[in-house]
PDB file of C-alpha atoms in Angstrom:
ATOM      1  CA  UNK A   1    -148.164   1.137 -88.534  1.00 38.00           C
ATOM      2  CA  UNK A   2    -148.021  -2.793 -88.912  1.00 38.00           C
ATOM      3  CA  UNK A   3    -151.139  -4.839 -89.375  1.00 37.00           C
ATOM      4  CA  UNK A   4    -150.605  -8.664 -89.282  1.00 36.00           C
ATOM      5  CA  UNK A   5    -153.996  -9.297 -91.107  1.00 37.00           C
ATOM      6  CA  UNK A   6    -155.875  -8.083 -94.017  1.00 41.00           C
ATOM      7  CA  UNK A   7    -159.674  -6.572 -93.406  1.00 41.00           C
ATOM      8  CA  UNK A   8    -161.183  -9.458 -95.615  1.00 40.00           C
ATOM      9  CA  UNK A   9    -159.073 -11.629 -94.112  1.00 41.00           C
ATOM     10  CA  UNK A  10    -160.129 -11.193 -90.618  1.00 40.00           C
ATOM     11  CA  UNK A  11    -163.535 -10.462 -91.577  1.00 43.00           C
ATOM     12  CA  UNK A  12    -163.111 -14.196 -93.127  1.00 41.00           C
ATOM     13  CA  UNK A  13    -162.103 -15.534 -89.649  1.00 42.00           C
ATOM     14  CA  UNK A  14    -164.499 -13.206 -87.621  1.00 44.00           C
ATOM     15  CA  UNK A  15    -168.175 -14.356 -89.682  1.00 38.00           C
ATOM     16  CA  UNK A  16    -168.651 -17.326 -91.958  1.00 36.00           C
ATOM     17  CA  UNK A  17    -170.648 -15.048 -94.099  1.00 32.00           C
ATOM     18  CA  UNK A  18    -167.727 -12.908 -95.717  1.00 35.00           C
ATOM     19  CA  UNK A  19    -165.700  -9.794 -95.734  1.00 40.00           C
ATOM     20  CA  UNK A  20    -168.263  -7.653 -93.529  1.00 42.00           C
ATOM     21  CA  UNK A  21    -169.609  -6.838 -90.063  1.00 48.00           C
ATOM     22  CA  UNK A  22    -170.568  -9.036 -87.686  1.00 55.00           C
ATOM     23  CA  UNK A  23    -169.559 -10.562 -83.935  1.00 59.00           C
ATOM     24  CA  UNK A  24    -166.848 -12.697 -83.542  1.00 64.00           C
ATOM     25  CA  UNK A  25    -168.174 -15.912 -81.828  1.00 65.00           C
ATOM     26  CA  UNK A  26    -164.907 -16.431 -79.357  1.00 78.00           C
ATOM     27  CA  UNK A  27    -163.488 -15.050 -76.289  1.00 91.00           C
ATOM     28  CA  UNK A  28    -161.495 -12.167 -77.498  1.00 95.00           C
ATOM     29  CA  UNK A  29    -158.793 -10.364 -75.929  1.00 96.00           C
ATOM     30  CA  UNK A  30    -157.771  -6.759 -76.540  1.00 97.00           C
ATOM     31  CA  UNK A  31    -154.365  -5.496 -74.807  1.00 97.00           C
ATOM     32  CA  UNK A  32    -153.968  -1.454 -75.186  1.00 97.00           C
ATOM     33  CA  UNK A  33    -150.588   0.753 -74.435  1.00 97.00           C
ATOM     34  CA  UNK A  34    -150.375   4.158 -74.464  1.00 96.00           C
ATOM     35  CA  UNK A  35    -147.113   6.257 -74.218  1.00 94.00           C
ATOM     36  CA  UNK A  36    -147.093   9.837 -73.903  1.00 90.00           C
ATOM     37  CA  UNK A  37    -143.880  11.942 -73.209  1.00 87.00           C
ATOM     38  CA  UNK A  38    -143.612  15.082 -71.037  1.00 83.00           C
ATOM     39  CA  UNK A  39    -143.016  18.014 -72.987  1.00 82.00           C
ATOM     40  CA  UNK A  40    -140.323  19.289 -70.020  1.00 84.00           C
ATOM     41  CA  UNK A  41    -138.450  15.950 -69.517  1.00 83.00           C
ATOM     42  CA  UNK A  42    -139.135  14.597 -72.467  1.00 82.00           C
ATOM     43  CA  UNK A  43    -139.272  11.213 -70.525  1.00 86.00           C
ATOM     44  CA  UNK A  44    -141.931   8.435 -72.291  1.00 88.00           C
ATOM     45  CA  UNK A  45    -144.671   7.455 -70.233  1.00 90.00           C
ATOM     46  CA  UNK A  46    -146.739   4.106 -70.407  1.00 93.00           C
ATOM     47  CA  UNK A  47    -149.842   3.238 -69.451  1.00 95.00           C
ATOM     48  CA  UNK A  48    -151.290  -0.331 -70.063  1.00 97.00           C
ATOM     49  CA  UNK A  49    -155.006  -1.723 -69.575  1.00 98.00           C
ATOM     50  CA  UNK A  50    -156.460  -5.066 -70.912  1.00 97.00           C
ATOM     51  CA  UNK A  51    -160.208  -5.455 -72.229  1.00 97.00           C
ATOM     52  CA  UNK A  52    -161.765  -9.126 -73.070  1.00 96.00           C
ATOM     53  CA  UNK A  53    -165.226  -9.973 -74.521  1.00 95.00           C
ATOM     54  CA  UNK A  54    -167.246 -12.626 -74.256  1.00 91.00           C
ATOM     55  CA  UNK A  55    -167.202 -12.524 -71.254  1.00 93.00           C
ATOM     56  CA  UNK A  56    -166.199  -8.691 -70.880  1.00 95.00           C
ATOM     57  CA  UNK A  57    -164.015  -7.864 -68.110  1.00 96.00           C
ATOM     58  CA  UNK A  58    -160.527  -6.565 -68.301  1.00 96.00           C
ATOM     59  CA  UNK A  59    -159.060  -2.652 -66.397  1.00 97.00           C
ATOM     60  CA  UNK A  60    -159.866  -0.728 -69.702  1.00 97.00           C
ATOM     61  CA  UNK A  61    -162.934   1.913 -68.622  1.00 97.00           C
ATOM     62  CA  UNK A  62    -165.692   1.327 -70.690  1.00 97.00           C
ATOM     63  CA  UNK A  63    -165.290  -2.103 -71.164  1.00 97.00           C
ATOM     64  CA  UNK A  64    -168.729  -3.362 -72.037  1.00 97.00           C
ATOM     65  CA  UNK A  65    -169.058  -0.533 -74.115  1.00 97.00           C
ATOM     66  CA  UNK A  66    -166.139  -1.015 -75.908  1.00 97.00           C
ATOM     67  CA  UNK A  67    -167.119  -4.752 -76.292  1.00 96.00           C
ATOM     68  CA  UNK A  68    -170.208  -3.652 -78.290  1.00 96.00           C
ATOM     69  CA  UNK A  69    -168.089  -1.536 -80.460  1.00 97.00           C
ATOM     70  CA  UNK A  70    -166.037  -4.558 -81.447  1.00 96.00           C
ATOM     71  CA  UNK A  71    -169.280  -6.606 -81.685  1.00 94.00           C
ATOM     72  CA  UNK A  72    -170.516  -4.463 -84.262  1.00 94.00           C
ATOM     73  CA  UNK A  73    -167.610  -3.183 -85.692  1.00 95.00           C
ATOM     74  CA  UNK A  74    -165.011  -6.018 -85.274  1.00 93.00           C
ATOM     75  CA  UNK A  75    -162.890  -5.359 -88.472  1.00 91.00           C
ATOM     76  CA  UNK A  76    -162.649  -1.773 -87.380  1.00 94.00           C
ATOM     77  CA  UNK A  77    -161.849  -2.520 -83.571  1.00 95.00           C
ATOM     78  CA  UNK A  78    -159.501  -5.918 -83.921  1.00 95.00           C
ATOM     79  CA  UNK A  79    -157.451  -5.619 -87.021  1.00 89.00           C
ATOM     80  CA  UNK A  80    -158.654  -2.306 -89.291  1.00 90.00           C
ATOM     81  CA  UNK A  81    -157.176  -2.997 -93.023  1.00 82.00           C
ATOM     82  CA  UNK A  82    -153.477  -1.700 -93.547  1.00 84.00           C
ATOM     83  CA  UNK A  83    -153.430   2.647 -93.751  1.00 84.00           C
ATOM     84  CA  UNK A  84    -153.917   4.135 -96.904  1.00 87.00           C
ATOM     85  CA  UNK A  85    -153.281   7.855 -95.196  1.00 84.00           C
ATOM     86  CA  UNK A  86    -151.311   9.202 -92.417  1.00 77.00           C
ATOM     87  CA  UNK A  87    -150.550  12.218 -90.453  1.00 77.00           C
ATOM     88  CA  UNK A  88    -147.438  13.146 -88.108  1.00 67.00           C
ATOM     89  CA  UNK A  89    -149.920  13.084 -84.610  1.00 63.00           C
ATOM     90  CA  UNK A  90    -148.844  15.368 -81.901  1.00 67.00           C
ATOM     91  CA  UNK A  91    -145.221  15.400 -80.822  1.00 64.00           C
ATOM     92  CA  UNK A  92    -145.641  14.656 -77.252  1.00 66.00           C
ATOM     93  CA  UNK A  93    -148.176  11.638 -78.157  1.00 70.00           C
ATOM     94  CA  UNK A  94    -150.040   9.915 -77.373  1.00 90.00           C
ATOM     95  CA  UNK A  95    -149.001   6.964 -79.511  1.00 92.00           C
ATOM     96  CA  UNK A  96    -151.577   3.814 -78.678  1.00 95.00           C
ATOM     97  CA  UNK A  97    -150.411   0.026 -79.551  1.00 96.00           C
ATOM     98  CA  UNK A  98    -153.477  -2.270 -79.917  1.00 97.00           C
ATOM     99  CA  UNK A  99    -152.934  -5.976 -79.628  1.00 96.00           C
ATOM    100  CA  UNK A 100    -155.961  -8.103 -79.823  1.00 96.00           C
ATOM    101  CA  UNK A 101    -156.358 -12.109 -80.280  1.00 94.00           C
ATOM    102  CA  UNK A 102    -159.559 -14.509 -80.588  1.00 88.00           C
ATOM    103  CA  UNK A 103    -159.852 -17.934 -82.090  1.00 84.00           C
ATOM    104  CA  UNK A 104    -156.141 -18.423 -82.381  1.00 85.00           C
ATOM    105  CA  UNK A 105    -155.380 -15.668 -84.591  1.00 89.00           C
ATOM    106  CA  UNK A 106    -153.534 -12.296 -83.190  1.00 92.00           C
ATOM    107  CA  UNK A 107    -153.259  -9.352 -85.225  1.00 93.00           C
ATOM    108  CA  UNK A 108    -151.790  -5.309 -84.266  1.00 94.00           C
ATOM    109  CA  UNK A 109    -152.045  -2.256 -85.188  1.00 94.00           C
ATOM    110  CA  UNK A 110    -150.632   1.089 -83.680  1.00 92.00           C
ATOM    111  CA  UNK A 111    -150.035   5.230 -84.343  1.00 90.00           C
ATOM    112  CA  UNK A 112    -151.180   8.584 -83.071  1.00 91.00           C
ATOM    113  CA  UNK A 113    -155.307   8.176 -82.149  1.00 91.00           C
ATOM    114  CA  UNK A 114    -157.326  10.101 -84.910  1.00 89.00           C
ATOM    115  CA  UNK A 115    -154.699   9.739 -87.464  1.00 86.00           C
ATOM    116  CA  UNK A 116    -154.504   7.854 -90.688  1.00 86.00           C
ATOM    117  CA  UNK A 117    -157.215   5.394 -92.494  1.00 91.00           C
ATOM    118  CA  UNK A 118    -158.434   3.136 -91.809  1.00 92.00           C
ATOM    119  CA  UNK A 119    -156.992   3.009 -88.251  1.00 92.00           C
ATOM    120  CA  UNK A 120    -157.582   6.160 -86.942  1.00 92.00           C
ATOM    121  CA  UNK A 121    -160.607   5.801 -85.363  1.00 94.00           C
ATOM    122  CA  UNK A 122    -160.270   2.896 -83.141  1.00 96.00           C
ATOM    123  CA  UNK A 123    -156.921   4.031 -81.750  1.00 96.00           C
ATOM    124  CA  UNK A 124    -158.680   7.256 -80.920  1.00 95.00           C
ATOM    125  CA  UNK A 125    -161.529   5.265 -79.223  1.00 97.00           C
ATOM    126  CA  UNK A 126    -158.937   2.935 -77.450  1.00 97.00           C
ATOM    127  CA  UNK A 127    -157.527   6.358 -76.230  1.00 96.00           C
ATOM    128  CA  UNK A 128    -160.521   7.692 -75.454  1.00 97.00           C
ATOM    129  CA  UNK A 129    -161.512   5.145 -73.277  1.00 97.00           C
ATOM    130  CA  UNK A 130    -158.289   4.909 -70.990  1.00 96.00           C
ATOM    131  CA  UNK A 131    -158.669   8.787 -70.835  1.00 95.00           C
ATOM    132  CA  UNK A 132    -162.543   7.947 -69.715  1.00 96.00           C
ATOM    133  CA  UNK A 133    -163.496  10.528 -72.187  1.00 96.00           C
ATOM    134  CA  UNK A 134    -167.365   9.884 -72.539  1.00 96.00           C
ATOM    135  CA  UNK A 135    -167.939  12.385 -74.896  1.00 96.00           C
ATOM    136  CA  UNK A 136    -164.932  11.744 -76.802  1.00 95.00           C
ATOM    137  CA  UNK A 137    -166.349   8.140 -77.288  1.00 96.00           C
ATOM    138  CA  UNK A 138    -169.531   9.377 -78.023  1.00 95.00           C
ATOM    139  CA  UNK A 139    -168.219  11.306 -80.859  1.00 93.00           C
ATOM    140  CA  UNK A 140    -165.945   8.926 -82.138  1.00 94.00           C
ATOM    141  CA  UNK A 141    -168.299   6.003 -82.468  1.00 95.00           C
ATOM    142  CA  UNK A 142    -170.373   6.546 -85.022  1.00 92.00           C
ATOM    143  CA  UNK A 143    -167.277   6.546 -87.670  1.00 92.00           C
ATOM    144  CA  UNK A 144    -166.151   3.267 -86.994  1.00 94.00           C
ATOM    145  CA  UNK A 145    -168.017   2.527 -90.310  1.00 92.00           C
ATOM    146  CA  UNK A 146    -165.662   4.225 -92.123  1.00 92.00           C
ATOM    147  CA  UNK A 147    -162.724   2.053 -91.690  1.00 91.00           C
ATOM    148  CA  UNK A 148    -165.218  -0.982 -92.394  1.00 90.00           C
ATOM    149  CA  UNK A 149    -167.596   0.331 -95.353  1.00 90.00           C
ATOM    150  CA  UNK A 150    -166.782  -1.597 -98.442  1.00 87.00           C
ATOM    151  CA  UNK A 151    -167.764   1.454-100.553  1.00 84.00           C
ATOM    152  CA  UNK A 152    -164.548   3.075 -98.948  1.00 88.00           C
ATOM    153  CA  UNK A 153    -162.051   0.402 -98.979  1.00 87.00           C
ATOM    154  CA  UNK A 154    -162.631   0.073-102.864  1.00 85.00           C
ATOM    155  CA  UNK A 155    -159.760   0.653-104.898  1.00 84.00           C
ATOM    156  CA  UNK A 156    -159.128   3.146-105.739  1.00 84.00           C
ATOM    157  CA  UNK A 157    -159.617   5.289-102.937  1.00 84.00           C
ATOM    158  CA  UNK A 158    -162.494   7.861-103.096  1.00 87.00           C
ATOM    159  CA  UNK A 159    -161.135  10.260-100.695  1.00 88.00           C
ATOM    160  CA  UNK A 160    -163.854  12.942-100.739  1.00 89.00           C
ATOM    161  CA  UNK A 161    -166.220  10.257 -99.238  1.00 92.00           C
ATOM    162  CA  UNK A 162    -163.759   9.061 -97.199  1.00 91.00           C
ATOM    163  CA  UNK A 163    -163.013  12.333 -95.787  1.00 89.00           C
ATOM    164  CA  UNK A 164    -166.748  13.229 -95.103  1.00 91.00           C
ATOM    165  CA  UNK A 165    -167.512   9.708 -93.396  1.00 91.00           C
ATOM    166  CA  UNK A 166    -163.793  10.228 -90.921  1.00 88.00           C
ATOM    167  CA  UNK A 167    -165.045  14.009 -90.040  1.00 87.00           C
ATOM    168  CA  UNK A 168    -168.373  12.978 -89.324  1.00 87.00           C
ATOM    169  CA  UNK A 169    -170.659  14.100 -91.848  1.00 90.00           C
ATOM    170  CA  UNK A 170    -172.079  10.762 -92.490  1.00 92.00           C
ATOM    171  CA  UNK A 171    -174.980  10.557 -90.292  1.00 91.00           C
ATOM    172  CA  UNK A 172    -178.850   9.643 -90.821  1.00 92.00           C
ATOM    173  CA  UNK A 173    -179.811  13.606 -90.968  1.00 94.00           C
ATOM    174  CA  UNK A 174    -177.666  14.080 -94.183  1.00 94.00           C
ATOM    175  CA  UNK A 175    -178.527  10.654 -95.415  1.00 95.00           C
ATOM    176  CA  UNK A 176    -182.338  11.746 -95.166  1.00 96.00           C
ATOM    177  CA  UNK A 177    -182.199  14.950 -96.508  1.00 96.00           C
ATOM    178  CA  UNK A 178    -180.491  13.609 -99.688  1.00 97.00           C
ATOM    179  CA  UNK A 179    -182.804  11.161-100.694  1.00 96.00           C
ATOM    180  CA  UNK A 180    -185.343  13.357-100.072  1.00 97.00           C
ATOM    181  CA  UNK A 181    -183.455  16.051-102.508  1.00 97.00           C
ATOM    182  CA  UNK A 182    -183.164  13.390-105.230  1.00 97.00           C
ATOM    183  CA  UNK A 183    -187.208  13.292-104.977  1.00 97.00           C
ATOM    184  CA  UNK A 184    -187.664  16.328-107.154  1.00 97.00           C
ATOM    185  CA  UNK A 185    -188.833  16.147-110.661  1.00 96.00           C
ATOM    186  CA  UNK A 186    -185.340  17.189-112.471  1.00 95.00           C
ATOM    187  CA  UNK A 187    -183.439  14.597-111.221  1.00 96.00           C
ATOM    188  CA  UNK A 188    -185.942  11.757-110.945  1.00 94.00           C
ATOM    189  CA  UNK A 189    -185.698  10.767-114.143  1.00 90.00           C
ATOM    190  CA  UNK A 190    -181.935  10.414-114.107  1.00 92.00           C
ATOM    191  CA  UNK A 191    -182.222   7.695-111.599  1.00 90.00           C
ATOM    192  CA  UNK A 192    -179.911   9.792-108.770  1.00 94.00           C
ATOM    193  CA  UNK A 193    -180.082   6.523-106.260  1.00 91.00           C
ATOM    194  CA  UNK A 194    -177.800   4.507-109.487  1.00 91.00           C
ATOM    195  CA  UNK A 195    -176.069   7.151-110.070  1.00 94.00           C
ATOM    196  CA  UNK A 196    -175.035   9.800-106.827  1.00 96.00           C
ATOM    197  CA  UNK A 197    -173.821   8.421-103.059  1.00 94.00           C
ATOM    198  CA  UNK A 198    -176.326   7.828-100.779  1.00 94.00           C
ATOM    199  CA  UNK A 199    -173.720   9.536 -97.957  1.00 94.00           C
ATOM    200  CA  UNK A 200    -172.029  13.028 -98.651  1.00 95.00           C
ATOM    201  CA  UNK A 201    -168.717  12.369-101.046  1.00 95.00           C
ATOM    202  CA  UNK A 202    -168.045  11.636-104.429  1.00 94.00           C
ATOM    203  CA  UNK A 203    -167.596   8.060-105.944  1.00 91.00           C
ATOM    204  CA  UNK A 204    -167.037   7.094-109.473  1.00 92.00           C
ATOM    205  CA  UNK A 205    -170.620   6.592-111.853  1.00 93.00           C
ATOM    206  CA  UNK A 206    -171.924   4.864-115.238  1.00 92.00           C
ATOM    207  CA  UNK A 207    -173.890   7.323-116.581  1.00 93.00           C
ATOM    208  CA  UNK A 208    -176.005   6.436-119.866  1.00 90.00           C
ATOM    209  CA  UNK A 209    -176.152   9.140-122.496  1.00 89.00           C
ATOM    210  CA  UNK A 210    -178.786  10.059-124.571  1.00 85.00           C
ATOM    211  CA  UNK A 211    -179.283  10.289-128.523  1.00 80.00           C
ATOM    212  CA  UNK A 212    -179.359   8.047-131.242  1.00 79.00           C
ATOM    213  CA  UNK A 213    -176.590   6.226-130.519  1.00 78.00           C
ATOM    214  CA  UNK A 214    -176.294   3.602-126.727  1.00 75.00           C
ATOM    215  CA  UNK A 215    -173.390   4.323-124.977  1.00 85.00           C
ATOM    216  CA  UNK A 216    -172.559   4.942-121.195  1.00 90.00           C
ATOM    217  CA  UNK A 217    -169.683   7.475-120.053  1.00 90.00           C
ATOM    218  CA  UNK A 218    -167.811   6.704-116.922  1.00 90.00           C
ATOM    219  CA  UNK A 219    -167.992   9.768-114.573  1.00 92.00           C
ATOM    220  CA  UNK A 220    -167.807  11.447-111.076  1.00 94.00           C
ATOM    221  CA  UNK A 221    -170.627  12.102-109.141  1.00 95.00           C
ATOM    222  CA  UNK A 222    -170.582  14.123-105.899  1.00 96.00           C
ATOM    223  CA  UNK A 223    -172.945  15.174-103.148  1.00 96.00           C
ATOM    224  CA  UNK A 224    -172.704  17.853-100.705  1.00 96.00           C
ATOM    225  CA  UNK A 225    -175.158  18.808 -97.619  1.00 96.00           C
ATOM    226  CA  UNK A 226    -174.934  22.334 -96.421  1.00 94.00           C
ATOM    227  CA  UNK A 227    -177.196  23.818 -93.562  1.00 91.00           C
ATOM    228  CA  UNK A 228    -178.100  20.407 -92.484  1.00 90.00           C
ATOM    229  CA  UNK A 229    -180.722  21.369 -89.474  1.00 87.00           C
ATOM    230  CA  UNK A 230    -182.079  24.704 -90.932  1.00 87.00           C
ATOM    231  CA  UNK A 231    -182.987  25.685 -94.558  1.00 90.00           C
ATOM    232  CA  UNK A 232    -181.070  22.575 -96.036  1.00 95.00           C
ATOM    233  CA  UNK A 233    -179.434  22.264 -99.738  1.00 97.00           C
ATOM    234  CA  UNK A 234    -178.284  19.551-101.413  1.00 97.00           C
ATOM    235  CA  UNK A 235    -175.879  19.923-103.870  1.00 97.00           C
ATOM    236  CA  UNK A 236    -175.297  16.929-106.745  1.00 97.00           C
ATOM    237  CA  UNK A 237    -172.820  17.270-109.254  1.00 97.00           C
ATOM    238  CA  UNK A 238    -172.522  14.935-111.947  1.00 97.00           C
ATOM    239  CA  UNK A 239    -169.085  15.232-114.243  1.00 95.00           C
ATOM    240  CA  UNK A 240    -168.005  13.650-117.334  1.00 94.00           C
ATOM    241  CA  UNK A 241    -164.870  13.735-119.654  1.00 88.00           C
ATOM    242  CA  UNK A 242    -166.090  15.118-123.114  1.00 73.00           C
ATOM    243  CA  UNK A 243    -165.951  12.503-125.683  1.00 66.00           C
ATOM    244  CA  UNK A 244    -162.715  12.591-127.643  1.00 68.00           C
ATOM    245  CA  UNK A 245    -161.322  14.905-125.539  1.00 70.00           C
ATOM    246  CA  UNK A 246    -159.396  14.999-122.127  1.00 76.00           C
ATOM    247  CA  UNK A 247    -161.552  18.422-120.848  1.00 83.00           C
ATOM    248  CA  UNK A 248    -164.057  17.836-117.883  1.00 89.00           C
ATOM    249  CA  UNK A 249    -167.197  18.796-118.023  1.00 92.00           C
ATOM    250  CA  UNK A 250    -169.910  18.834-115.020  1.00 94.00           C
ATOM    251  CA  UNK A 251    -173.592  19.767-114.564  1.00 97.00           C
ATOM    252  CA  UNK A 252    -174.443  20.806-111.215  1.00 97.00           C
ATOM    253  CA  UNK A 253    -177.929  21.009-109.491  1.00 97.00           C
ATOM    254  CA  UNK A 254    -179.030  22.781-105.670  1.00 97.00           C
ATOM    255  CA  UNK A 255    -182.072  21.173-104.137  1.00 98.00           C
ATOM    256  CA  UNK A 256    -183.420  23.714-101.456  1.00 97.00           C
ATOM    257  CA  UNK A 257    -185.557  21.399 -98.561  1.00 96.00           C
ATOM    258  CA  UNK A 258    -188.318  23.842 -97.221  1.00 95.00           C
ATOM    259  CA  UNK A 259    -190.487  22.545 -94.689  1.00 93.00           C
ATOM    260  CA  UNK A 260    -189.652  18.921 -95.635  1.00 92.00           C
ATOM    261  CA  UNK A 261    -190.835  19.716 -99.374  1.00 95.00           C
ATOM    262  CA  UNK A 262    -187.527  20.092-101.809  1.00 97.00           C
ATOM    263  CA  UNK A 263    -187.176  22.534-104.670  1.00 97.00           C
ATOM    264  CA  UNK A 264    -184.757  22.845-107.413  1.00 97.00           C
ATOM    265  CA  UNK A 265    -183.488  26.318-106.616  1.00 97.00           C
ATOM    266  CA  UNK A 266    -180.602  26.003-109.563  1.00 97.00           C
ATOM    267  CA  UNK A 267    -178.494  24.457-112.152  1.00 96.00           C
ATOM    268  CA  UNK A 268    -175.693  24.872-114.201  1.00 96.00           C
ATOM    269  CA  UNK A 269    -173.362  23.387-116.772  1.00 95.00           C
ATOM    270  CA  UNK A 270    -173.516  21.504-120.222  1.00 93.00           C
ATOM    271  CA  UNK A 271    -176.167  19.636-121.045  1.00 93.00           C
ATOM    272  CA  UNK A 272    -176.399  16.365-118.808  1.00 93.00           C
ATOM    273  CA  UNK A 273    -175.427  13.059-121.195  1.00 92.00           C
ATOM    274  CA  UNK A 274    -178.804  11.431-119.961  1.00 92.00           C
ATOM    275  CA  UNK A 275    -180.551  14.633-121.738  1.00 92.00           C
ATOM    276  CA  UNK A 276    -178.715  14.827-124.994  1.00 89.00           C
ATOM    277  CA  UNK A 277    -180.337  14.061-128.449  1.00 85.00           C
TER     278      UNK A 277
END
């Protein structure tokens, strides 16, 4: 995969603001190719559409929906940050090859649609689209914020979140039902909204022990959803290397959500370091 542009970098030429979302504020001009091969012949077939924006037009299906994308996504759709994963795709294809160009600047990026990040997902809904595959778009839309969240382009890589944003488990149900887990009386005072992701995943945590002396130990902390739409848990796990040692340690805690009330249903592990003495 080749990408002639950095994320920041483009999200420097897209916004005056910074590396972030936002619309670009020029024409813009997307050109797509798709090659599959048939598994009999073997012979490579190509398929080529254009899609512009502002104003939209172009033979791409879905063009003015694909121009939103891109309007709210445009790191993501125009020039997603060099892949950090990849994955073999199919071995008939399709392969897509995204050009794009606004303001003078051109960038490309290419692969199998669905595989690798950041890329994966707008080659999928470039695919998508010249397949006219609503639902496939549909699906695929709400994780363009994964190749454009600055939480998950952070080096390094935190690939649990990373892989729960790309398989779709990042959505406002989950997001919900973990603040509302946090709520609950054994966690409050641990300040879970410093401390745990606000999406399920894992990302790397100050946490400030306890006891005479003031000190804060760099950890892990996790969150997991399970039985989103009926008789949710949330699961947070906080985990710490024991001082002086190289040996892990981690306290876990289940929030049950009944009737939108939660209740800590269990715990386990050491001592917490915000609780020690």
């Amino acid at each position: 995969m080749k990408v002639a542009l950095t994320a920041c970098a483009v999200a420097s030429a897209l916004i005056a603001s910074g590396c972030g979302g936002g619309e670009p504020s020029s024409a813009i001009s997307v050109q797509v190719r798709v090659t599959t091969v048939d598994p009999r012949s073997h012979e490579p077939t190509e398929h080529r559409f254009t899609l512009d924006c502002k104003p939209t037009s172009g033979s791409l299906p879905f063009a003015a929906r694909l121009c939103a994308d891109v309007a709210q996504h445009p790191i993501s759709m125009l020039s997603p940050g060099r892949a950090r994963s990849v994955c073999g795709g199919r071995a008939f294809g399709p392969v897509v090859e995204v050009n794009t160009a606004w303001s003078g600047r051109t960038s490309s990026f290419d692969g199998a649609p669905g595989c690798g990040w950041p890329g994966g997902t707008a080659l999928a809904i470039y695919w998508a689209a010249a397949s006219r595959d609503a639902k496939a778009l549909s699906a695929l839309e709400p994780r363009l914020r994964c190749d454009d969240d600055p939480t998950l382009l952070a080096m390094p890589p935190q690939w649990a979140s990373i892989a729960a944003c790309t398989h779709g488990l990042w959505t406002p149900q989950a997001e919900r039902l973990i603040r509302l887990a946090a709520t609950v009386p054994q966690l409050v005072g641990l300040r879970p909204r410093t401390l745990f992701p606000h999406d399920v995943g894992a990302r790397r945590c100050a946490i400030s022990a306890g006891g005479p002396i003031v000190r804060t130990i760099h950890g892990l902390c996790g969150v997991t959803v399970k039985n989103v739409w009926s008789a949710p848990e949330v699961d947070f796990t906080e985990q710490w290397t024991w001082i002086g040692t190289h040996t892990a340690k981690r306290h876990h805690w289940r929030v049950r959500i009944t009737d939108g009330r939660p209740r800590l249903v269990s715990q386990a592990g050491p001592i917490p370091p915000q609780l020690w003495r």
